[in-house]
Coordinates of N, CA and C (backbone and C1' of nucleotides) in Angstrom, one line a residue:
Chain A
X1 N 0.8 -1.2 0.0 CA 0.0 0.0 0.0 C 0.9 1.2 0.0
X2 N 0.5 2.0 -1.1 CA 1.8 3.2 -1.1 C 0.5 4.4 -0.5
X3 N -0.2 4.5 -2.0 CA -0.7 6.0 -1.6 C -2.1 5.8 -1.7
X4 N -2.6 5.3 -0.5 CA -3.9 5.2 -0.6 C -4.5 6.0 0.4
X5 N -3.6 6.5 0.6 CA -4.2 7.8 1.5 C -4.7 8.8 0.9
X6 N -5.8 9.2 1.7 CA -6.6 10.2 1.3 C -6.1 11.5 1.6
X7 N -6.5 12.5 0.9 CA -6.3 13.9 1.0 C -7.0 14.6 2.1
X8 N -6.6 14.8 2.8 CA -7.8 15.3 4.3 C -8.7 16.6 3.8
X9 N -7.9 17.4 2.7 CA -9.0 18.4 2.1 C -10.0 17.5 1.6
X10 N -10.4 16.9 0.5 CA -11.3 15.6 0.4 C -12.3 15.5 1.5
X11 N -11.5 15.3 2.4 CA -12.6 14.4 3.7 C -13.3 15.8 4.2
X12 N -12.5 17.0 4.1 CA -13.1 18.3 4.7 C -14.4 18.6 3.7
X13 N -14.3 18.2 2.5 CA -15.4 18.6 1.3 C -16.1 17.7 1.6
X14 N -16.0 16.8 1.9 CA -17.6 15.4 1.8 C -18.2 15.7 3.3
X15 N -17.2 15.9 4.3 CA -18.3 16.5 5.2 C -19.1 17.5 4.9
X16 N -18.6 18.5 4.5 CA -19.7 19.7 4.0 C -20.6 19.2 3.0
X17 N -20.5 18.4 2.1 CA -21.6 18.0 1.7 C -22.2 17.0 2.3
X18 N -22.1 16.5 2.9 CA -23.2 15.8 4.0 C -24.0 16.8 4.7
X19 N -23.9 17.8 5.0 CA -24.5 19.1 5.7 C -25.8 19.4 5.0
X20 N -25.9 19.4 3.8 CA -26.5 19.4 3.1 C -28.0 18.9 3.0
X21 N -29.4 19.9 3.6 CA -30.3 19.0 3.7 C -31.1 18.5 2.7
X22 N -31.6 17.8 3.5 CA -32.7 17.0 2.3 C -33.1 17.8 0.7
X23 N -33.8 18.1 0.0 CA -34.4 18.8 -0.4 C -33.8 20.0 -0.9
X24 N -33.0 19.9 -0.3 CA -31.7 21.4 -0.7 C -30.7 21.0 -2.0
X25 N -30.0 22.3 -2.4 CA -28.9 22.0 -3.5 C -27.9 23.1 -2.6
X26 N -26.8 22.5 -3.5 CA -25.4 23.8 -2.7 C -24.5 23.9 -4.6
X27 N -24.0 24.8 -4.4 CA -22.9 24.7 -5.7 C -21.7 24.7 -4.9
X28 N -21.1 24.8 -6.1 CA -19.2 24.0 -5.5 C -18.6 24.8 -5.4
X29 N -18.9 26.2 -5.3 CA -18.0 27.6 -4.9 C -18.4 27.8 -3.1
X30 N -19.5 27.3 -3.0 CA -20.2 27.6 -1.5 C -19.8 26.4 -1.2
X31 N -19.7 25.2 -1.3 CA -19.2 23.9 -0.6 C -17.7 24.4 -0.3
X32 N -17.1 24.8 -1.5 CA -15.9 25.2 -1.1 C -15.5 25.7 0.1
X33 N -16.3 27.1 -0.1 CA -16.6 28.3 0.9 C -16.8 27.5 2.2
X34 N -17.8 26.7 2.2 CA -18.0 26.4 3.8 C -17.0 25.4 4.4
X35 N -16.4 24.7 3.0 CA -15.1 23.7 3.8 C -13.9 24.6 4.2
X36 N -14.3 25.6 4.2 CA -12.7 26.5 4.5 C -12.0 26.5 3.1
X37 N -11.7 26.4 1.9 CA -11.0 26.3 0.9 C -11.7 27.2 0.1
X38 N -11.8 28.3 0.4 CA -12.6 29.4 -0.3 C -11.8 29.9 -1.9
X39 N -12.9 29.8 -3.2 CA -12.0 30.0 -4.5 C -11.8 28.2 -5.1
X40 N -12.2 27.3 -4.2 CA -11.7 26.3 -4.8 C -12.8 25.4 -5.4
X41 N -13.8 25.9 -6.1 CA -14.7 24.9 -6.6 C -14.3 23.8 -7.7
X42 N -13.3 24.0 -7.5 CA -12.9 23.0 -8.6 C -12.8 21.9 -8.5
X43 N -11.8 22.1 -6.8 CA -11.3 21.1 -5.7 C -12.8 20.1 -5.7
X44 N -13.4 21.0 -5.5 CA -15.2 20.0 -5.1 C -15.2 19.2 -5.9
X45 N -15.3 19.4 -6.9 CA -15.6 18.8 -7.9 C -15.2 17.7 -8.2
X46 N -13.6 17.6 -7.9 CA -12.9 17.0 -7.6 C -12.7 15.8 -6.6
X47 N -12.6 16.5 -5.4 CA -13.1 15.4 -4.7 C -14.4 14.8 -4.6
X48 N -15.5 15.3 -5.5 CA -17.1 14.5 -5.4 C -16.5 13.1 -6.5
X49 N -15.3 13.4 -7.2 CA -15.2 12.5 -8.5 C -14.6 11.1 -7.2
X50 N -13.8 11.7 -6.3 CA -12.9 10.6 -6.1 C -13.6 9.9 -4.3
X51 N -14.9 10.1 -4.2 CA -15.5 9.6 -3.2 C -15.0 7.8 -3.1
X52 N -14.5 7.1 -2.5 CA -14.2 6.1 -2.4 C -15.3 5.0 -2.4
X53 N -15.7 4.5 -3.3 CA -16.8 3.1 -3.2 C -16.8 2.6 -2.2
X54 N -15.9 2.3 -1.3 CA -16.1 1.8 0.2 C -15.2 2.4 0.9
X55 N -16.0 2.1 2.4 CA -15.1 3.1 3.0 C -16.4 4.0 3.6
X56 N -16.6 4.9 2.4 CA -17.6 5.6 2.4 C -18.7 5.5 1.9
X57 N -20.2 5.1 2.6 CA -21.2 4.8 2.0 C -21.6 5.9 0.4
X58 N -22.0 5.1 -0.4 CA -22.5 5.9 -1.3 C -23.2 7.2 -0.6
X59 N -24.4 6.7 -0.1 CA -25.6 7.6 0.5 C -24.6 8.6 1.4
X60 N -23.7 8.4 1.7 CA -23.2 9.3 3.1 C -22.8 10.7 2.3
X61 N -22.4 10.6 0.9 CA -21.7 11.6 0.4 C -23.1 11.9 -0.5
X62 N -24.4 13.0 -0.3 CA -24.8 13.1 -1.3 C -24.3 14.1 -2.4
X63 N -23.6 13.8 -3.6 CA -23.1 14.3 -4.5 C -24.2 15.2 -5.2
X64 N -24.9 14.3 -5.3 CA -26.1 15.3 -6.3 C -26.6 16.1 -5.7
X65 N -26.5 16.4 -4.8 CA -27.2 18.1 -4.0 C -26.1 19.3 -4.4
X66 N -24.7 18.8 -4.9 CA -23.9 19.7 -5.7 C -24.5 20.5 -7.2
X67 N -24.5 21.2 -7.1 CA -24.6 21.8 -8.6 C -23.9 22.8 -8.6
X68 N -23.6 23.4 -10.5 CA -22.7 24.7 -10.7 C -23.7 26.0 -10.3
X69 N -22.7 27.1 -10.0 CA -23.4 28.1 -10.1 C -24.7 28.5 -10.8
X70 N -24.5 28.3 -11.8 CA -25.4 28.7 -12.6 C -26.9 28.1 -12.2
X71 N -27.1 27.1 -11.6 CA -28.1 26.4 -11.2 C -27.9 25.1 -12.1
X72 N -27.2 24.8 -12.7 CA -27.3 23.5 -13.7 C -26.3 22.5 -13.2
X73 N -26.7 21.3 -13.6 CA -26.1 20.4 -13.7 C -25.0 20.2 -14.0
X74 N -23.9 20.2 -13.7 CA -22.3 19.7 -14.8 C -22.0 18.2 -15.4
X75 N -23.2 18.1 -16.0 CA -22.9 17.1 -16.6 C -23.5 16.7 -18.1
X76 N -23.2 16.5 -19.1 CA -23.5 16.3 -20.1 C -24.8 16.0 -19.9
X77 N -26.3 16.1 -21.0 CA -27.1 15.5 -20.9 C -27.1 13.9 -21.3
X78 N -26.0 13.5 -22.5 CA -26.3 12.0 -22.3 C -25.4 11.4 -21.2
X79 N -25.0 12.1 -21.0 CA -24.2 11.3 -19.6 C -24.7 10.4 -18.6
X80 N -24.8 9.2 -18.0 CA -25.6 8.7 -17.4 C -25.1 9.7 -15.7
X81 N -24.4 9.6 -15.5 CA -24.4 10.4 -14.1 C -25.5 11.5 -14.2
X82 N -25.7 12.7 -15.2 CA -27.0 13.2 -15.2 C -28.3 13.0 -14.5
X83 N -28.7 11.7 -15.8 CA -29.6 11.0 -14.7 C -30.0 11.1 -13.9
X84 N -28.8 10.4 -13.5 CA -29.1 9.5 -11.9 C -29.5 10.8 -11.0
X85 N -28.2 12.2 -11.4 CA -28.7 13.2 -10.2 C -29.7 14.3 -10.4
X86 N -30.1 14.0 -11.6 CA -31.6 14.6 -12.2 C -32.8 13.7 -11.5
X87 N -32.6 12.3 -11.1 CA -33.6 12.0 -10.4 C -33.8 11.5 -9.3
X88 N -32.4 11.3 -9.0 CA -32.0 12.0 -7.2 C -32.4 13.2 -6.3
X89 N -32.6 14.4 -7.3 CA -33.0 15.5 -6.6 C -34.5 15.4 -7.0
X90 N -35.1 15.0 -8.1 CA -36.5 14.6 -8.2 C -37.1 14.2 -7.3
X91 N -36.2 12.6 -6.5 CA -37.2 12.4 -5.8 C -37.5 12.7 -4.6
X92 N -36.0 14.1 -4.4 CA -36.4 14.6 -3.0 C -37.1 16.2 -3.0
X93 N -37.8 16.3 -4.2 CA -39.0 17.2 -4.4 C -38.4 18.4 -4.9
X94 N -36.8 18.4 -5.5 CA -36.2 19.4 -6.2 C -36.8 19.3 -7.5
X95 N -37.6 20.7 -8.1 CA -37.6 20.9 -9.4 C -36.5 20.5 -10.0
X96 N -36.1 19.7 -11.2 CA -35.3 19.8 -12.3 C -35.9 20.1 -13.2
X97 N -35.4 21.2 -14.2 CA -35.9 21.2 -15.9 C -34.3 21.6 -16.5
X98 N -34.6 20.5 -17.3 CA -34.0 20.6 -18.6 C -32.4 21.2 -17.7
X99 N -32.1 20.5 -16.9 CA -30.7 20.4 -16.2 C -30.5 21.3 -15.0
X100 N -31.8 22.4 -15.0 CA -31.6 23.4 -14.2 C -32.4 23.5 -13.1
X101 N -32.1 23.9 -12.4 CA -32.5 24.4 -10.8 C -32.8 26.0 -9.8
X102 N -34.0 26.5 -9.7 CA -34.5 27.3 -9.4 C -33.6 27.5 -7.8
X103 N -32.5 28.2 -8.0 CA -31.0 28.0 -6.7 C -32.5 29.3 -5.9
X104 N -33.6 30.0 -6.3 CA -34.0 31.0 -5.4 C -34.5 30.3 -4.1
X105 N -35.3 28.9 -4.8 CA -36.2 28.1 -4.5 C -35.1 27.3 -3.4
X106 N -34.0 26.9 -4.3 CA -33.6 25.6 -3.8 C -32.2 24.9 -2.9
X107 N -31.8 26.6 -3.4 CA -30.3 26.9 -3.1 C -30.4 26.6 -1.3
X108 N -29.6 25.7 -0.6 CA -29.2 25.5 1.3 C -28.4 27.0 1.1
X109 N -29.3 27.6 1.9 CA -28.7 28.9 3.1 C -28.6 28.4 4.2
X110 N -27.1 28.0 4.7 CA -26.9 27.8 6.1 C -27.6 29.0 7.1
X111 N -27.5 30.1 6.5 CA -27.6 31.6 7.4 C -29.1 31.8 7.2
X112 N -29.6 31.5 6.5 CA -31.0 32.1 5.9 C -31.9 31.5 7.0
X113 N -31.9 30.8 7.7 CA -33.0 30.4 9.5 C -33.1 31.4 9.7
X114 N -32.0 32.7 10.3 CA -32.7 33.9 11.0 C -33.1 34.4 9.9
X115 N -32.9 35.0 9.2 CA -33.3 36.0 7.8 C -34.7 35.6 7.7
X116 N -35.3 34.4 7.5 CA -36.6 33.9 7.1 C -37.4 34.3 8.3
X117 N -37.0 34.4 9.8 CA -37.8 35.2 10.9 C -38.2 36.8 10.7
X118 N -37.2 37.2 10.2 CA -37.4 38.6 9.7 C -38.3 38.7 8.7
X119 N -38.7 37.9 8.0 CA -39.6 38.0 6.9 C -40.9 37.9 7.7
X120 N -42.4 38.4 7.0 CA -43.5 38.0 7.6 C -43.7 37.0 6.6
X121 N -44.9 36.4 7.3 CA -45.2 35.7 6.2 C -46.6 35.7 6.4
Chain B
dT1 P 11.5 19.9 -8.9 O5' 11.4 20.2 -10.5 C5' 12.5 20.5 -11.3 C4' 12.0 20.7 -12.7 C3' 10.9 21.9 -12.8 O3' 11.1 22.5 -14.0 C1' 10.0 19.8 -13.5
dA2 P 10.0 23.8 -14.4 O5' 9.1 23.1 -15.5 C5' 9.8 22.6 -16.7 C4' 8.7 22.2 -17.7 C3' 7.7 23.3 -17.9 O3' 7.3 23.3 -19.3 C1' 6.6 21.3 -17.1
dT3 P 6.0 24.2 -19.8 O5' 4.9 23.1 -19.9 C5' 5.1 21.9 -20.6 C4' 3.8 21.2 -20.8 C3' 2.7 22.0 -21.2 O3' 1.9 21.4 -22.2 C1' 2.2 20.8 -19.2
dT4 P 0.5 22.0 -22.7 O5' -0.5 21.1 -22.0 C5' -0.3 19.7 -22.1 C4' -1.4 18.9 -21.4 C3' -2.8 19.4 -21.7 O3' -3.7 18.3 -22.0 C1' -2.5 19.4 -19.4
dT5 P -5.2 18.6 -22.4 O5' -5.9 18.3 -21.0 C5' -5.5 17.2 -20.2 C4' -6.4 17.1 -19.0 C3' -7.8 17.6 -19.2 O3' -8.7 16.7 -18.4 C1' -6.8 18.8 -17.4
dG6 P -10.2 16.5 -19.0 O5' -10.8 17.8 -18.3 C5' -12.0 17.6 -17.6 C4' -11.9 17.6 -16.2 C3' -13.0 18.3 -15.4 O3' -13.4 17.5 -14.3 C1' -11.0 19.4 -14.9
dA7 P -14.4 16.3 -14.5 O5' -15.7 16.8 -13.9 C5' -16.6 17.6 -14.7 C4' -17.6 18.3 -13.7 C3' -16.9 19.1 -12.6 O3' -17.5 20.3 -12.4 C1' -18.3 17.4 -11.7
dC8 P -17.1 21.5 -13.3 O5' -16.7 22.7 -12.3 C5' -16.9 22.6 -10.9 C4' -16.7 24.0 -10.3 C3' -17.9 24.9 -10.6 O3' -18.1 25.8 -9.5 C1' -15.9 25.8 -11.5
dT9 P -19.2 26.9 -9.5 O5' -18.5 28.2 -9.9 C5' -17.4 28.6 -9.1 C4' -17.0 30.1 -9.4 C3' -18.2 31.0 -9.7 O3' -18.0 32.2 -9.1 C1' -16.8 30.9 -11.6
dG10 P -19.1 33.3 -9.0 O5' -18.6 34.6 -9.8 C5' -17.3 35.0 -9.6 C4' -16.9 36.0 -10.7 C3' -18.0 37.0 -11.1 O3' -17.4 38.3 -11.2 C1' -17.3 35.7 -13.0
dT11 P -18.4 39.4 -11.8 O5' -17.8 39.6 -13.3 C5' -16.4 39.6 -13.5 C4' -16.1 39.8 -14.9 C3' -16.9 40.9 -15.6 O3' -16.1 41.7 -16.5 C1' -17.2 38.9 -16.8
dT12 P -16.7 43.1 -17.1 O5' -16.9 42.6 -18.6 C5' -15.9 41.8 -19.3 C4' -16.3 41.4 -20.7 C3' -17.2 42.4 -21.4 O3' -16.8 42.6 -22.7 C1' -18.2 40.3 -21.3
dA13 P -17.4 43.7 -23.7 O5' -18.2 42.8 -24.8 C5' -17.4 41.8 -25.4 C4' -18.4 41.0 -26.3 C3' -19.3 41.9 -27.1 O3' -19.5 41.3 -28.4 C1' -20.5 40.3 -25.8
Chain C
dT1 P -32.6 33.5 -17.7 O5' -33.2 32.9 -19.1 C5' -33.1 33.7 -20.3 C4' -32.4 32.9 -21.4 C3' -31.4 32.0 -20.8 O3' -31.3 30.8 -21.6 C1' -30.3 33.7 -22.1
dT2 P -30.2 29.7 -21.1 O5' -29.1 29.7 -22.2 C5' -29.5 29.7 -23.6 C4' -28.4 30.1 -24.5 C3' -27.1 29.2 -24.3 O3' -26.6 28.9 -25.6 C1' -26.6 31.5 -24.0
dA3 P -25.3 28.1 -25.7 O5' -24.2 29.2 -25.9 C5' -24.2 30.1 -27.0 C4' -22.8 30.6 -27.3 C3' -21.7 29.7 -27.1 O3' -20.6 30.0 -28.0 C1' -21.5 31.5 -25.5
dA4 P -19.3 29.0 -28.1 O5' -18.2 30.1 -27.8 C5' -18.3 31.4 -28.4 C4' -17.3 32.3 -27.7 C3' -15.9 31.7 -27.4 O3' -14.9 32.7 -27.7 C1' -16.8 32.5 -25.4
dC5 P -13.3 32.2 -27.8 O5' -12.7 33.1 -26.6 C5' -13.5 33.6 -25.6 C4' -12.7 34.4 -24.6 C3' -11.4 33.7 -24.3 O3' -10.4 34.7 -23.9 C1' -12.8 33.7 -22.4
dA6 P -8.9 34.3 -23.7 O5' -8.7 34.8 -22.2 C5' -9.2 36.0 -21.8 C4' -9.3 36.1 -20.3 C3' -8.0 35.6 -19.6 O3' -7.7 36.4 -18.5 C1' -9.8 34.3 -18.8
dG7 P -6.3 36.2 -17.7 O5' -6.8 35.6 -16.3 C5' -7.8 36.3 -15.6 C4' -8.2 35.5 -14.4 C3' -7.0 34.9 -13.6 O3' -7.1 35.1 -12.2 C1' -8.6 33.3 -14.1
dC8 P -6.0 34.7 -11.2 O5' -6.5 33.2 -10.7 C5' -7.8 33.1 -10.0 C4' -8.1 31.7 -9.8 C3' -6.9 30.8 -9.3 O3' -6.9 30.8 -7.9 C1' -8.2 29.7 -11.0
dC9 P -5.5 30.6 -7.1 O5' -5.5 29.0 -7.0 C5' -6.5 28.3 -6.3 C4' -6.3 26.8 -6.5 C3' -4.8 26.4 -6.3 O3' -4.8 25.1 -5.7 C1' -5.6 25.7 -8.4
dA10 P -3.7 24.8 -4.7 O5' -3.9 23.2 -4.6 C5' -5.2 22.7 -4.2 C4' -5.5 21.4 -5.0 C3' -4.4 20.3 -4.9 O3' -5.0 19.1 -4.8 C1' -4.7 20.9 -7.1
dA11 P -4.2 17.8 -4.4 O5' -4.3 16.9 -5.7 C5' -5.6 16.7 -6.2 C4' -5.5 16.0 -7.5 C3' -4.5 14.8 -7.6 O3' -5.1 13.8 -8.3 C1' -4.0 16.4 -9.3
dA12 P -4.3 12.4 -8.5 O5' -4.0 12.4 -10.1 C5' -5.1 12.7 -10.9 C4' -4.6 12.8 -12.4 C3' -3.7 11.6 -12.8 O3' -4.0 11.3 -14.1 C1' -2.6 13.7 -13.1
dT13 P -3.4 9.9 -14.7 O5' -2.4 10.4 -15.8 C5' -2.3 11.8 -16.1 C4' -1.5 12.0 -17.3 C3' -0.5 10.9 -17.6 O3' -0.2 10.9 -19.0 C1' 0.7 12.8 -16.9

DNA sequence: TATTTGACTGTTA
DNA sequence: TTAACAGCCAAAT
């Protein structure tokens, strides 16, 4: 066994995406941002690619609550990974159309609990 | 050691 | 709203 060690930045990014609630989406500039590696959405991306098959439950890391800024998917449409996280977030009552995502609606604000007190409703 | 490559982002047209 | 570009930085080659 040489280098099977993991990158502890890695392990700092899948925690923050586990943070991530149900029903919610995050993009990989704000995952970044909340792992402490602020500027590195790349890194995310990155490490969502290299989640380890075991070790780490699939379900533990939900990948598909990641999306780009823009609100879209980063993934090709015929791509099967698409799919899966097109109806991954489907079935947890996230709008998808046509790859994109209403971030007004759907976007996790950690900070937004007080803010939404301030609002009436 | 240098170059290429990304599950990115913000700006500009 | 979409498309092209430049900036970005760690990992892979």
């Amino acid at each position: 066994m040489t280098s099977q060690e993991i990158n502890p930045k890695y392990i700092q990014i899948w925690e923050t995406v586990q943070k991530i609630p149900e029903g919610k989406v995050a993009c990989y500039g704000q995952i970044a941002d909340l792992a402490g590696l602020p500027g590195k959405a790349r890194l995310v991306g990155k490490a969502l690619g290299k989640v380890p098959k075991s070790g780490w439950q699939k379900k533990a890391v939900p990948w598909y609550r990641v999306i780009n800024a823009q609100g879209k998917i980063s993934f090709s449409f015929d791509n099967s990974h698409f799919k899966k996280q097109t109806q991954f977030l489907q079935d947890e009552q996230v709008a998808v159309i046509a790859g994109k995502i209403n971030l007004v609606e759907f976007q996790w604000q950690p900070n937004m609990t007080e803010l939404l007190f301030t609002l009436k409703y």
